[in-house]
CSV table of C-alpha atoms in Angstrom, one decimal:
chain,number,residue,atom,x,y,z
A,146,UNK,CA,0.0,0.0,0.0
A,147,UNK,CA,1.7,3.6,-1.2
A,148,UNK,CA,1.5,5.6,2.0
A,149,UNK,CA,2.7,8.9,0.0
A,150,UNK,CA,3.8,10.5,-3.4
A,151,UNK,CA,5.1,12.9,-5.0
A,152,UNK,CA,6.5,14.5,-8.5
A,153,UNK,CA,8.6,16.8,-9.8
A,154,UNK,CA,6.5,19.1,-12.2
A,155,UNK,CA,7.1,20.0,-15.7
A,156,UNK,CA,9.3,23.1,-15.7
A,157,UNK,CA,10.1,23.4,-19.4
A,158,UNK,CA,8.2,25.2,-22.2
A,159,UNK,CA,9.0,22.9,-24.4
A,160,UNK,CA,7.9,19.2,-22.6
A,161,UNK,CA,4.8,21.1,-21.4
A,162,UNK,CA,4.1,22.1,-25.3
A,163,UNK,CA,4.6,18.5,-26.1
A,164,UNK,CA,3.0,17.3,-23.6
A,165,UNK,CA,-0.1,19.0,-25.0
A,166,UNK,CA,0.4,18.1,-28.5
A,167,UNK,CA,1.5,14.9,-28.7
A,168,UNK,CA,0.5,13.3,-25.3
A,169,UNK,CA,-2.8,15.0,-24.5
A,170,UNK,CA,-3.3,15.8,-28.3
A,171,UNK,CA,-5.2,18.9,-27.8
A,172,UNK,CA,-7.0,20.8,-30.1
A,173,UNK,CA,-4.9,24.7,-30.9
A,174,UNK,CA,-8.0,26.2,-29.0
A,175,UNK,CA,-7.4,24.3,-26.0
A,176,UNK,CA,-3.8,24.9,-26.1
A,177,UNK,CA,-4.4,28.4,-26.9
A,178,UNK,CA,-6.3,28.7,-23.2
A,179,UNK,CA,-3.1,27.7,-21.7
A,180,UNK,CA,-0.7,29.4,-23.6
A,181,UNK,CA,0.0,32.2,-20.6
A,182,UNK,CA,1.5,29.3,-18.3
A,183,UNK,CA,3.3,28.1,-21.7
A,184,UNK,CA,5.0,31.8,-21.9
A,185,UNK,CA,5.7,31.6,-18.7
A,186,UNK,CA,7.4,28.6,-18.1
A,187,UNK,CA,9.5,29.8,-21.3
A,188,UNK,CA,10.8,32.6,-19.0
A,189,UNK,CA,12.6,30.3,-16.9
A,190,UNK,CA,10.9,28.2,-13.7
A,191,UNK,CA,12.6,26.4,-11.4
A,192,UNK,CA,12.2,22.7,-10.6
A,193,UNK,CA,9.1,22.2,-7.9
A,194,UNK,CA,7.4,19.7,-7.1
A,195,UNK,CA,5.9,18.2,-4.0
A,196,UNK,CA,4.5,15.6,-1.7
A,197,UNK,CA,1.8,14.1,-0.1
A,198,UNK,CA,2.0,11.7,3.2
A,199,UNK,CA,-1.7,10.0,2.7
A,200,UNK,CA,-2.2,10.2,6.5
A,201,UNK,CA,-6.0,9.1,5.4
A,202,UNK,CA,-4.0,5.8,4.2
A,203,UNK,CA,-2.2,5.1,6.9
A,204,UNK,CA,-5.4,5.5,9.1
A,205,UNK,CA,-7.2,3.1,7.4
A,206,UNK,CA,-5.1,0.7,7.5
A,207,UNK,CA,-4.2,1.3,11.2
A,208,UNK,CA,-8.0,1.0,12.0
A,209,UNK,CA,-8.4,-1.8,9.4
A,210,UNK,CA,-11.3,0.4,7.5
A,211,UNK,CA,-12.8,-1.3,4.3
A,212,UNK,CA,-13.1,2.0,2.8
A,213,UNK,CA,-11.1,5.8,2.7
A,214,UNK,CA,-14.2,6.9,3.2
A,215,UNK,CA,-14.8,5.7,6.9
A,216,UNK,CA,-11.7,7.7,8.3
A,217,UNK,CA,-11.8,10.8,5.8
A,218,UNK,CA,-13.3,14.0,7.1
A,219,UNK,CA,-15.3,15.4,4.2
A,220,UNK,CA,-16.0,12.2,2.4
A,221,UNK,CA,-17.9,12.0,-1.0
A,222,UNK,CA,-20.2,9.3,-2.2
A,223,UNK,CA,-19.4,7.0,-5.1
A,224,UNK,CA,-20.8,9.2,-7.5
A,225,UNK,CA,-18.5,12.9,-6.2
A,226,UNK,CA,-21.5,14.3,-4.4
A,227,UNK,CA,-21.2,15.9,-1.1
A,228,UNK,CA,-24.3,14.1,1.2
A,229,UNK,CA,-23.3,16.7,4.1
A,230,UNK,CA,-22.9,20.1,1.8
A,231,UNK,CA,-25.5,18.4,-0.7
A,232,UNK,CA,-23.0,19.4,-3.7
A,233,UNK,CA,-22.4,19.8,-6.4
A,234,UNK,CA,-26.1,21.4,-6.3
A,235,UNK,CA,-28.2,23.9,-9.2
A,236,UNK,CA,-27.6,27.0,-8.4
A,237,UNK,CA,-30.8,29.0,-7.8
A,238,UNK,CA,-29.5,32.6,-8.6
């Protein structure tokens, strides 16, 4: 059982534009929504990435739960709805 993660994330114009093209193979109007963080990332970004311990992981299996959702705060159903917040929801203005 993975107990945590992480990544480095893409820092480089040029894998994030072909990433996008030839990985994701989005259409030039998609690409064109995202081609501020493109410019950006040509300007020069530093490696960053991060991590993520899964303490909900570890407490499940420390309390020998069947399901993430029994020792999660805020947990969703199966479909992604909230049953506590009842979200996602129509808005009525």
């Amino acid at each position: 059982m993975e107990l945590g993660g992480g990544s480095i994330r893409i820092h480089n114009a040029e894998l994030q534009g072909h990433v996008f093209d030839k990985i994701l193979k989005l259409n030039p109007e998609v690409q064109a929504s995202f081609s501020h963080l493109v410019t950006a990332l040509g300007h020069g970004c530093p490696p960053h990435g991060g991590i993520a311990l899964g303490l909900d992981r570890l407490v499940a299996v420390l309390t020998g739960s069947q399901s993430l959702r029994d020792v999660i705060a805020f947990p969703k159903s199966k479909n992604g709805r909230d049953i506590f917040m009842k979200s996602p929801a129509v808005a009525t203005r």
